[in-house]
Amino acid sequence: MKFRTLARHLREGCLNVIRNGWMSFASASAIAISLFVLGVFLLLVMNVNNLASELENTVEIRVHLDVVVPEEQIASIQNEIGKIPGVSKITFVSKEEGLDLLKERLGEENEDIIEGYEGDQNPLNDSFTVKVDEPRNVEAVAGQIEAINSGQSPPPIVKVQYGEGYVEKMFAVTNMIRYVGIGLVIGLAFTAMFLISNTIKLTIISRRREISIMKLVGATNPFIRWPFFVEGAMLGIIGAAIPVLVLYFGYGAIVEQSQVELGLMMLQLLSVDQIGWKVFGSLLGIGVLIGIWGSMISVRKFLKV
Amino acid sequence: MKFRTLARHLREGCLNVIRNGWMSFASASAIAISLFVLGVFLLLVMNVNNLASELENTVEIRVHLDVVVPEEQIASIQNEIGKIPGVSKITFVSKEEGLDLLKERLGEENEDIIEGYEGDQNPLNDSFTVKVDEPRNVEAVAGQIEAINSGQSPPPIVKVQYGEGYVEKMFAVTNMIRYVGIGLVIGLAFTAMFLISNTIKLTIISRRREISIMKLVGATNPFIRWPFFVEGAMLGIIGAAIPVLVLYFGYGAIVEQSQVELGLMMLQLLSVDQIGWKVFGSLLGIGVLIGIWGSMISVRKFLKV
Amino acid sequence: MIEMQDVWKAYPDGTPALREVSIKIDRNEFVYVVGPSGAGKSTFMKLIYREEKPSKGQIFVNGFHLGKLKQRKIPFVRRNIGVIFQDFRLLPQLTVYENVSFAMEVIEAPKKQIKKRTMEVLDLVKLKHKADSLPSQLSGGEQQRTAIARAIVNNPSVIIADEPTGNLDPETSAGIMRLLEEINFRGTTIVMATHNRDIVNSMRKRVVAIEGGTIVRDEQRGEYGYEI
Amino acid sequence: MIEMQDVWKAYPDGTPALREVSIKIDRNEFVYVVGPSGAGKSTFMKLIYREEKPSKGQIFVNGFHLGKLKQRKIPFVRRNIGVIFQDFRLLPQLTVYENVSFAMEVIEAPKKQIKKRTMEVLDLVKLKHKADSLPSQLSGGEQQRTAIARAIVNNPSVIIADEPTGNLDPETSAGIMRLLEEINFRGTTIVMATHNRDIVNSMRKRVVAIEGGTIVRDEQRGEYGYEI
Ligand SMILES: Nc1ncnc2c1ncn2[C@@H]1O[C@H](COP(=O)(O)OP(=O)(O)OP(=O)(O)O)[C@@H](O)[C@H]1O
Ligand SMILES: Nc1ncnc2c1ncn2[C@@H]1O[C@H](COP(=O)(O)OP(=O)(O)OP(=O)(O)O)[C@@H](O)[C@H]1O
Ligand SMILES: [Mg+2]
Ligand SMILES: [Mg+2]
C-alpha cells in the first residue's frame, strides 16, 4: 500500500466518524457506558478481593508452651519454628501479655472474673503467635510445628491452635467472594463485548449498500476495510477514554473522601496507585480492540460482492 | 381507529419483527443480555441485603441485674421491659446460664480460668437478653430500659449493654452494602435502558426513509406509530422472556445445588418463592416497556415530514 | 384546485430552486412541466404535496391553504394527491402488492376492496406477475410502474408524476400515458414533469416550462419546445 | 473484448432473466442494448462487470475469464470498466466531488492528478458548481450526471451505461451522448442500454435487442425499431 493511500485511509476513517455523526455517537456511547460499568465492577471486585485477603491474613497459629519449659528451650523452639518453610513471623507472647489480651477479649463487663490472676497466680502458659506467608498453608505449618514435640519428653508444646473449623469456613467464604467476583467481571466483560459489537454491527449494516457500491467501483477488500478499521479504533478510543477518565478521577475522589469514614471501620480502599494503569490501560485496550474487532467482523460480511 | 386497522397494525408489527430479521435479532438480544445482567445483580443484591439483615438481627441488649434483686422484682422488671415499644423478645439468663455462655466464649483453651466458679462461687449476675423489632432502635430501647432504675433504690439494673461501638460499626457496614447494592442495581437499570434504547434507535434510524415514504403516501402519525409500537412490545417480550426463564430456572437450580454447601456456613440463599414474581415480573415489564419506549422515541424523531 | 402565489424556494443549504412562481391549475387539467435538468421541476412538484415548504408565498391545494395547515392535517391533503416520485420511493421490505395496498390501508379501506383494487391496478401497469416480488428484485421499469400503480390506486383527485416514464421503453410509456389520459378524462388533475419530447408533442396539453427556477413559458396545447 | 458464450441467468428467487445469450463485442465498439422493460438488459450488463454471476455459460472481459476469476482479482477487472448504474448508486455521505474522486482513489492515483482530473470530468458533465453538494441535495438529472462523471473519470477501456439519459432533458442528453461518442472515438468500448429512440436513431451504432431474456436482433448501424 502506498503511503498516500494509508494517509487517505486514516483521513477517511476519521471523517467517517464525523459523517456518521449520530451512528458514531451511538457506538461510542455504547462503548463508553459498557466499559464504565465494567470498570466500576472491576474496581469493586478488586477492593472486595483485597478485603478478603486482609481477612485471610488475620489467620495465625497459637503455639502454647508447657509451663515448665525453660527460657533457653523457648529460644530454640522459636528458632525451629522459624525454619519451617512458609512461616513469615513469630511473636513470643509471655503469659503476662497473654493475660492482658484475655482481659481485652473478655471486655469490661466480665473482666473482674480474672481479677487476682496477676503475677504468680497467672494460670496461662507462654505462647508463640505464628504468622504464615500463605494463609492456605496454615494447617500444614501447624502440623510441622506440632512435630517439634516428637522425641522430646516432656513435650514442650502443649497445644497448637489455628482456629480449626473457623479458618476453613472463612476460606470458603473468601473463595466464594473471589469466584463470584471474577465470574461477574468475566461475565460483564463478555456482555460488554457483545453489546458493543452488536451496536457497531448495526451501524455498519446500514452501510451495506455503500460497501457494495465501493466494490462495484473497483475497490479491493483491504481498501474498503482500512477506513472502517481506523473508524473502529477511533470509536474505541473515544468510547474508552471517557469511562477511563471518569473512573480515574472519580475513584481517586472516592478513595480520598471515604478515607476517614472507612478508616473508622478499619477498612481501606485500594489506592489509585495500587489499582494502577493495569486496570485503566486494559479498559482502554479493550475498548479499542472491540471497536476494531466489531467493525472488522461486520464489514467482512458485506465484502463478498 | 377501525378494528380492521388495529388488526392490521398488530399483523404488521409482528411481520416487521420477521422482516427486519437481523435487526430484530440485534435488538432482542441486546434486551435479553442487558436484562440478564440486571437480573443477576438484582438477585445478588437481594441476597446480600438479606444477609446484611440477618447480621443486623443478631443485635441484642443485655440487661444485668443486681445480685440482690429478689425474684418477684425480676418478674416485674421483665414485665416492664416487655411494655417498651419495639421490644420483640425477652429472655431471662440466670447467672448459671451466663457462666455456660462465658465458658463457650472463652473456648477450650482458656476455660480453666473459670474453673471453680460453679454454684455459689459464681461472680456473675442474672441478666435479660432483649431483642428489638428494629435493630436500629436498639439505642433508644436501651435508654428506656435504663430508665426503669429511676426512683428505685438500690437501682435493680446494674448495666445495660448492647455492643455500643460494635453495633454502630456494623450498621455502617450493612448500610454501605445496601447503598452500594441499590446504587449498582439502579445504575445497571439505567445502563440497560440506555443500551437497549440505543440499539432500538439504531435499528429504526435505518428505517427513516421508510417512515418518510409512508408519510408522503398519506399515512397519519398514529398509523405509522402503531406497528412500531407493536414491534417494540414484541421485541421486549421476546428479549425479556429469555433472561427471565434462564434466571428463574437457573437461580432455582443454584439455590438447590448450594443448599448443602452454604448450609455448612450457616448461610442461605433466598428461595425462588421469596424472590417471587416481583423480580421476574418486573424484568419482563422493564423489557416490554423499554421495547415500546425505545421504538416510540426513535420513531417520533422521523415523523416530522 | 392548485394555486401558487409568488412562491420562492431556497433549500436550507442556500441553493435557490424556485423564484417568483405564480400559477393556477384548474380541476381536470393535464399539465406538462418541462425544463432542463436542475431547473426546479421536482421542487415545484414537491411544494404541492408538501414534501418541501416554500420560503415565501402561498400555496393552495384542493382548497387547503398549505401554509396555514396544521401538521396533523397534512396526511389528509396528501391522500387526495397521488405522487409518482422521480426516485420511486418504494418501501424496500414490502412486496409490489404490499407497496400498492399500503396506500389503501392508510385510508382504512375495507380489506376486500383493497385486494380487488390493488390487483386491478397492478394489471393496468402490467405487473400482476410481479405482485410478490420485492422492489430489489425488480428491473428499473418495473419499479417505476409499481410507483405508478401506488399513485393511482386511491383514485386521487390530483396526480403528481415526476418523470414517470424515465425508465420505460416507448411502448410501455405509451401505455402509461394512455392510462394517465384516461384517468385525466375521468376528472383527475395531472401535473407531470417530463423530458420526453415525443410524449409532449404527440399528446398536446398545457405545457409549463421552468428554467432557472422560474416559469418561462405556459401555453395551452403547447409543445416540448427545446430543439437540439 | 467482451464475449458471452451460451449464457443463462436465473435469479435466486427463480426468475429467469437471460437465456441462451451469446455475443461478442469488440474493442472500440459502441453497442446500444434495447428492449422492453424487464427484458433483461440490466441483467445482461450486470454480468459484464460481475455484479451477477451467470447460472450457466462463459463470460470473457478484457481477456479475463470471469467464471474462473479469483474473488480477489475482481476489483482489477472492474477498474477497467466504468459503470453508469440505472439507479445511480452514489455514496450518500460523500459529496459530488468525493463520489467522483473515490473512483480514482481506489486505483491509488496521485493526489494532484485526482484533483485535476475530477474537476475536469465534473466540468464535462456540467456539475462543477455542485461539487460540494451531497447526492441528497441534487436533482435527479444531477445525480445521473454525477454517476456518469464517476464512470468516465478513470478512462476505463469499457463503459457500461444503463439508461444514462433517463433523467436528462434532450439537450443535456445530447451533450452526454457527444461526450460518450468522443470517448468511444478515443478507443473505449461502450455498451449502453437505452429507451431513447431519438438517440438510437440519430446516432447510428450497433443495436442489440433483448426480449424475454434473449437476443432477438443484432445489427450494425441499426435503429431503435419499436414502433408505437
Ligand atoms: N435537498 C436539496 N438541498 C439542496 N439543494 C437541492 C435539494 N434538492 C434540489 N436541490 C437543488 O435545487 C435545484 C432544483 O432541483 P430540482 O430537483 O427541482 O430540479 P429538476 O428540475 O427536478 O431537475 P431534474 O430534471 O434533473 O430532475 C437543483 O439545482 C438542485 O441541485
Ligand atoms: N435481483 C433480482 N431478483 C429477482 N429477479 C430479478 C432481479 N433483478 C431483476 N429481476 C428480474 O429479471 C428480469 C430482467 O430484469 P432486468 O433488470 O435485467 O430488466 P431490464 O431489461 O433492465 O428492464 P428495465 O428496462 O425496466 O430496466 C425482470 O423480470 C426482473 O423482474
Ligand atoms: Mg427532478
Ligand atoms: Mg434495467
mmCIF file of N, CA, C and O in Angstrom, chain D residues 122-179:
data_model
loop_
_atom_site.group_PDB
_atom_site.id
_atom_site.type_symbol
_atom_site.label_atom_id
_atom_site.label_comp_id
_atom_site.label_asym_id
_atom_site.label_seq_id
_atom_site.Cartn_x
_atom_site.Cartn_y
_atom_site.Cartn_z
ATOM 1 N N LEU D 122 -16.028 16.754 -13.906
ATOM 2 C CA LEU D 122 -17.232 17.446 -13.437
ATOM 3 C C LEU D 122 -17.599 18.578 -14.400
ATOM 4 O O LEU D 122 -18.772 18.879 -14.615
ATOM 5 N N ASP D 123 -16.580 19.180 -14.981
ATOM 6 C CA ASP D 123 -16.831 20.227 -15.957
ATOM 7 C C ASP D 123 -17.509 19.635 -17.206
ATOM 8 O O ASP D 123 -18.455 20.206 -17.746
ATOM 9 N N LEU D 124 -17.037 18.476 -17.634
ATOM 10 C CA LEU D 124 -17.616 17.826 -18.821
ATOM 11 C C LEU D 124 -19.106 17.555 -18.636
ATOM 12 O O LEU D 124 -19.889 17.689 -19.576
ATOM 13 N N VAL D 125 -19.521 17.152 -17.424
ATOM 14 C CA VAL D 125 -20.944 16.865 -17.211
ATOM 15 C C VAL D 125 -21.671 18.086 -16.641
ATOM 16 O O VAL D 125 -22.811 17.982 -16.186
ATOM 17 N N LYS D 126 -20.968 19.232 -16.632
ATOM 18 C CA LYS D 126 -21.574 20.497 -16.180
ATOM 19 C C LYS D 126 -22.070 20.429 -14.740
ATOM 20 O O LYS D 126 -23.204 20.809 -14.436
ATOM 21 N N LEU D 127 -21.209 19.946 -13.857
ATOM 22 C CA LEU D 127 -21.609 19.868 -12.453
ATOM 23 C C LEU D 127 -20.600 20.524 -11.521
ATOM 24 O O LEU D 127 -20.627 20.317 -10.310
ATOM 25 N N LYS D 128 -19.688 21.327 -12.130
ATOM 26 C CA LYS D 128 -18.645 21.956 -11.310
ATOM 27 C C LYS D 128 -19.258 22.722 -10.137
ATOM 28 O O LYS D 128 -18.748 22.679 -9.020
ATOM 29 N N HIS D 129 -20.369 23.385 -10.412
ATOM 30 C CA HIS D 129 -20.971 24.216 -9.362
ATOM 31 C C HIS D 129 -21.626 23.402 -8.256
ATOM 32 O O HIS D 129 -21.995 23.944 -7.223
ATOM 33 N N LYS D 130 -21.789 22.092 -8.469
ATOM 34 C CA LYS D 130 -22.409 21.252 -7.442
ATOM 35 C C LYS D 130 -21.383 20.358 -6.755
ATOM 36 O O LYS D 130 -21.749 19.420 -6.039
ATOM 37 N N ALA D 131 -20.088 20.641 -6.984
ATOM 38 C CA ALA D 131 -19.032 19.760 -6.491
ATOM 39 C C ALA D 131 -19.172 19.455 -4.996
ATOM 40 O O ALA D 131 -18.895 18.336 -4.558
ATOM 41 N N ASP D 132 -19.624 20.411 -4.209
ATOM 42 C CA ASP D 132 -19.667 20.201 -2.766
ATOM 43 C C ASP D 132 -21.039 19.792 -2.242
ATOM 44 O O ASP D 132 -21.267 19.779 -1.031
ATOM 45 N N SER D 133 -21.953 19.481 -3.169
ATOM 46 C CA SER D 133 -23.276 19.054 -2.709
ATOM 47 C C SER D 133 -23.296 17.556 -2.455
ATOM 48 O O SER D 133 -22.573 16.794 -3.096
ATOM 49 N N LEU D 134 -24.137 17.149 -1.541
ATOM 50 C CA LEU D 134 -24.351 15.723 -1.317
ATOM 51 C C LEU D 134 -25.390 15.211 -2.312
ATOM 52 O O LEU D 134 -26.212 15.994 -2.803
ATOM 53 N N PRO D 135 -25.389 13.928 -2.641
ATOM 54 C CA PRO D 135 -26.373 13.390 -3.580
ATOM 55 C C PRO D 135 -27.816 13.760 -3.210
ATOM 56 O O PRO D 135 -28.629 14.039 -4.085
ATOM 57 N N SER D 136 -28.098 13.778 -1.900
ATOM 58 C CA SER D 136 -29.471 14.085 -1.493
ATOM 59 C C SER D 136 -29.841 15.542 -1.795
ATOM 60 O O SER D 136 -31.000 15.915 -1.719
ATOM 61 N N GLN D 137 -28.852 16.342 -2.124
ATOM 62 C CA GLN D 137 -29.136 17.750 -2.433
ATOM 63 C C GLN D 137 -29.145 18.016 -3.928
ATOM 64 O O GLN D 137 -29.067 19.159 -4.367
ATOM 65 N N LEU D 138 -29.208 16.936 -4.710
ATOM 66 C CA LEU D 138 -29.152 17.101 -6.156
ATOM 67 C C LEU D 138 -30.506 16.764 -6.788
ATOM 68 O O LEU D 138 -31.290 16.010 -6.235
ATOM 69 N N SER D 139 -30.730 17.306 -7.965
ATOM 70 C CA SER D 139 -31.906 16.892 -8.734
ATOM 71 C C SER D 139 -31.609 15.546 -9.368
ATOM 72 O O SER D 139 -30.464 15.095 -9.391
ATOM 73 N N GLY D 140 -32.649 14.881 -9.860
ATOM 74 C CA GLY D 140 -32.461 13.569 -10.469
ATOM 75 C C GLY D 140 -31.411 13.578 -11.567
ATOM 76 O O GLY D 140 -30.528 12.714 -11.602
ATOM 77 N N GLY D 141 -31.509 14.561 -12.448
ATOM 78 C CA GLY D 141 -30.562 14.642 -13.551
ATOM 79 C C GLY D 141 -29.141 14.905 -13.079
ATOM 80 O O GLY D 141 -28.177 14.376 -13.648
ATOM 81 N N GLU D 142 -29.014 15.700 -12.030
ATOM 82 C CA GLU D 142 -27.668 15.987 -11.498
ATOM 83 C C GLU D 142 -27.046 14.732 -10.897
ATOM 84 O O GLU D 142 -25.847 14.484 -11.062
ATOM 85 N N GLN D 143 -27.873 13.932 -10.252
ATOM 86 C CA GLN D 143 -27.360 12.667 -9.714
ATOM 87 C C GLN D 143 -26.885 11.765 -10.850
ATOM 88 O O GLN D 143 -25.826 11.141 -10.773
ATOM 89 N N GLN D 144 -27.676 11.747 -11.910
ATOM 90 C CA GLN D 144 -27.293 10.889 -13.030
ATOM 91 C C GLN D 144 -25.975 11.344 -13.646
ATOM 92 O O GLN D 144 -25.114 10.535 -13.976
ATOM 93 N N ARG D 145 -25.813 12.666 -13.745
ATOM 94 C CA ARG D 145 -24.556 13.162 -14.326
ATOM 95 C C ARG D 145 -23.363 12.888 -13.415
ATOM 96 O O ARG D 145 -22.251 12.659 -13.874
ATOM 97 N N THR D 146 -23.598 12.893 -12.097
ATOM 98 C CA THR D 146 -22.513 12.527 -11.185
ATOM 99 C C THR D 146 -22.089 11.079 -11.455
ATOM 100 O O THR D 146 -20.888 10.763 -11.493
ATOM 101 N N ALA D 147 -23.089 10.220 -11.627
ATOM 102 C CA ALA D 147 -22.792 8.808 -11.904
ATOM 103 C C ALA D 147 -22.010 8.682 -13.214
ATOM 104 O O ALA D 147 -21.090 7.856 -13.324
ATOM 105 N N ILE D 148 -22.361 9.509 -14.193
ATOM 106 C CA ILE D 148 -21.641 9.478 -15.470
ATOM 107 C C ILE D 148 -20.194 9.922 -15.268
ATOM 108 O O ILE D 148 -19.251 9.283 -15.748
ATOM 109 N N ALA D 149 -20.028 10.992 -14.501
ATOM 110 C CA ALA D 149 -18.685 11.505 -14.262
ATOM 111 C C ALA D 149 -17.816 10.441 -13.592
ATOM 112 O O ALA D 149 -16.664 10.224 -13.971
ATOM 113 N N ARG D 150 -18.386 9.755 -12.619
ATOM 114 C CA ARG D 150 -17.618 8.734 -11.918
ATOM 115 C C ARG D 150 -17.219 7.602 -12.855
ATOM 116 O O ARG D 150 -16.120 7.048 -12.762
ATOM 117 N N ALA D 151 -18.121 7.269 -13.779
ATOM 118 C CA ALA D 151 -17.835 6.149 -14.678
ATOM 119 C C ALA D 151 -16.706 6.462 -15.645
ATOM 120 O O ALA D 151 -15.957 5.570 -16.041
ATOM 121 N N ILE D 152 -16.575 7.718 -16.032
ATOM 122 C CA ILE D 152 -15.564 8.017 -17.064
ATOM 123 C C ILE D 152 -14.266 8.541 -16.483
ATOM 124 O O ILE D 152 -13.259 8.630 -17.197
ATOM 125 N N VAL D 153 -14.236 8.836 -15.188
ATOM 126 C CA VAL D 153 -13.077 9.553 -14.645
ATOM 127 C C VAL D 153 -11.762 8.792 -14.823
ATOM 128 O O VAL D 153 -10.710 9.402 -15.017
ATOM 129 N N ASN D 154 -11.809 7.467 -14.767
ATOM 130 C CA ASN D 154 -10.571 6.691 -14.842
ATOM 131 C C ASN D 154 -10.179 6.291 -16.258
ATOM 132 O O ASN D 154 -9.300 5.444 -16.434
ATOM 133 N N ASN D 155 -10.833 6.875 -17.250
ATOM 134 C CA ASN D 155 -10.573 6.470 -18.630
ATOM 135 C C ASN D 155 -10.591 4.960 -18.791
ATOM 136 O O ASN D 155 -9.614 4.353 -19.246
ATOM 137 N N PRO D 156 -11.695 4.322 -18.433
ATOM 138 C CA PRO D 156 -11.743 2.860 -18.488
ATOM 139 C C PRO D 156 -11.749 2.384 -19.941
ATOM 140 O O PRO D 156 -12.058 3.158 -20.848
ATOM 141 N N SER D 157 -11.409 1.123 -20.137
ATOM 142 C CA SER D 157 -11.417 0.621 -21.504
ATOM 143 C C SER D 157 -12.804 0.182 -21.933
ATOM 144 O O SER D 157 -13.058 -0.012 -23.114
ATOM 145 N N VAL D 158 -13.716 0.013 -20.968
ATOM 146 C CA VAL D 158 -15.107 -0.315 -21.286
ATOM 147 C C VAL D 158 -16.016 0.577 -20.442
ATOM 148 O O VAL D 158 -15.743 0.780 -19.256
ATOM 149 N N ILE D 159 -17.059 1.113 -21.084
ATOM 150 C CA ILE D 159 -18.067 1.825 -20.299
ATOM 151 C C ILE D 159 -19.397 1.109 -20.450
ATOM 152 O O ILE D 159 -19.836 0.835 -21.567
ATOM 153 N N ILE D 160 -19.998 0.776 -19.305
ATOM 154 C CA ILE D 160 -21.315 0.151 -19.290
ATOM 155 C C ILE D 160 -22.284 1.228 -18.820
ATOM 156 O O ILE D 160 -22.155 1.721 -17.696
ATOM 157 N N ALA D 161 -23.208 1.610 -19.693
ATOM 158 C CA ALA D 161 -24.111 2.698 -19.333
ATOM 159 C C ALA D 161 -25.541 2.183 -19.359
ATOM 160 O O ALA D 161 -26.065 1.835 -20.406
ATOM 161 N N ASP D 162 -26.158 2.132 -18.171
ATOM 162 C CA ASP D 162 -27.508 1.589 -18.092
ATOM 163 C C ASP D 162 -28.491 2.759 -18.027
ATOM 164 O O ASP D 162 -28.688 3.371 -16.984
ATOM 165 N N GLU D 163 -29.086 3.059 -19.153
ATOM 166 C CA GLU D 163 -30.073 4.136 -19.210
ATOM 167 C C GLU D 163 -29.487 5.468 -18.727
ATOM 168 O O GLU D 163 -30.024 6.099 -17.839
ATOM 169 N N PRO D 164 -28.377 5.898 -19.334
ATOM 170 C CA PRO D 164 -27.666 7.053 -18.764
ATOM 171 C C PRO D 164 -28.361 8.380 -18.986
ATOM 172 O O PRO D 164 -27.941 9.381 -18.413
ATOM 173 N N THR D 165 -29.402 8.406 -19.795
ATOM 174 C CA THR D 165 -30.059 9.687 -20.041
ATOM 175 C C THR D 165 -31.518 9.680 -19.592
ATOM 176 O O THR D 165 -32.282 10.573 -19.942
ATOM 177 N N GLY D 166 -31.899 8.670 -18.806
ATOM 178 C CA GLY D 166 -33.291 8.526 -18.388
ATOM 179 C C GLY D 166 -33.841 9.733 -17.637
ATOM 180 O O GLY D 166 -35.027 10.013 -17.682
ATOM 181 N N ASN D 167 -32.979 10.434 -16.908
ATOM 182 C CA ASN D 167 -33.450 11.562 -16.130
ATOM 183 C C ASN D 167 -32.960 12.896 -16.681
ATOM 184 O O ASN D 167 -32.950 13.890 -15.962
ATOM 185 N N LEU D 168 -32.512 12.877 -17.950
ATOM 186 C CA LEU D 168 -31.949 14.110 -18.504
ATOM 187 C C LEU D 168 -32.829 14.656 -19.617
ATOM 188 O O LEU D 168 -33.432 13.915 -20.381
ATOM 189 N N ASP D 169 -32.869 15.992 -19.708
ATOM 190 C CA ASP D 169 -33.598 16.632 -20.795
ATOM 191 C C ASP D 169 -32.848 16.395 -22.104
ATOM 192 O O ASP D 169 -31.642 16.102 -22.094
ATOM 193 N N PRO D 170 -33.528 16.524 -23.228
ATOM 194 C CA PRO D 170 -32.909 16.186 -24.516
ATOM 195 C C PRO D 170 -31.596 16.930 -24.765
ATOM 196 O O PRO D 170 -30.641 16.346 -25.272
ATOM 197 N N GLU D 171 -31.539 18.187 -24.349
ATOM 198 C CA GLU D 171 -30.316 18.959 -24.611
ATOM 199 C C GLU D 171 -29.134 18.385 -23.835
ATOM 200 O O GLU D 171 -28.067 18.129 -24.387
ATOM 201 N N THR D 172 -29.354 18.169 -22.524
ATOM 202 C CA THR D 172 -28.280 17.598 -21.714
ATOM 203 C C THR D 172 -27.939 16.194 -22.216
ATOM 204 O O THR D 172 -26.762 15.816 -22.289
ATOM 205 N N SER D 173 -28.972 15.430 -22.574
ATOM 206 C CA SER D 173 -28.740 14.087 -23.115
ATOM 207 C C SER D 173 -27.825 14.153 -24.326
ATOM 208 O O SER D 173 -26.870 13.380 -24.447
ATOM 209 N N ALA D 174 -28.123 15.082 -25.205
ATOM 210 C CA ALA D 174 -27.309 15.205 -26.416
ATOM 211 C C ALA D 174 -25.864 15.490 -26.053
ATOM 212 O O ALA D 174 -24.930 14.926 -26.637
ATOM 213 N N GLY D 175 -25.684 16.356 -25.028
ATOM 214 C CA GLY D 175 -24.323 16.665 -24.580
ATOM 215 C C GLY D 175 -23.613 15.423 -24.086
ATOM 216 O O GLY D 175 -22.455 15.155 -24.430
ATOM 217 N N ILE D 176 -24.322 14.626 -23.275
ATOM 218 C CA ILE D 176 -23.734 13.406 -22.732
ATOM 219 C C ILE D 176 -23.407 12.435 -23.874
ATOM 220 O O ILE D 176 -22.337 11.796 -23.892
ATOM 221 N N MET D 177 -24.311 12.349 -24.872
ATOM 222 C CA MET D 177 -24.075 11.427 -25.986
ATOM 223 C C MET D 177 -22.851 11.845 -26.797
ATOM 224 O O MET D 177 -22.059 11.005 -27.221
ATOM 225 N N ARG D 178 -22.696 13.158 -26.984
ATOM 226 C CA ARG D 178 -21.498 13.640 -27.686
ATOM 227 C C ARG D 178 -20.252 13.248 -26.913
ATOM 228 O O ARG D 178 -19.253 12.805 -27.484
ATOM 229 N N LEU D 179 -20.364 13.384 -25.597
ATOM 230 C CA LEU D 179 -19.233 13.024 -24.734
ATOM 231 C C LEU D 179 -18.895 11.544 -24.885
ATOM 232 O O LEU D 179 -17.731 11.165 -25.090
#
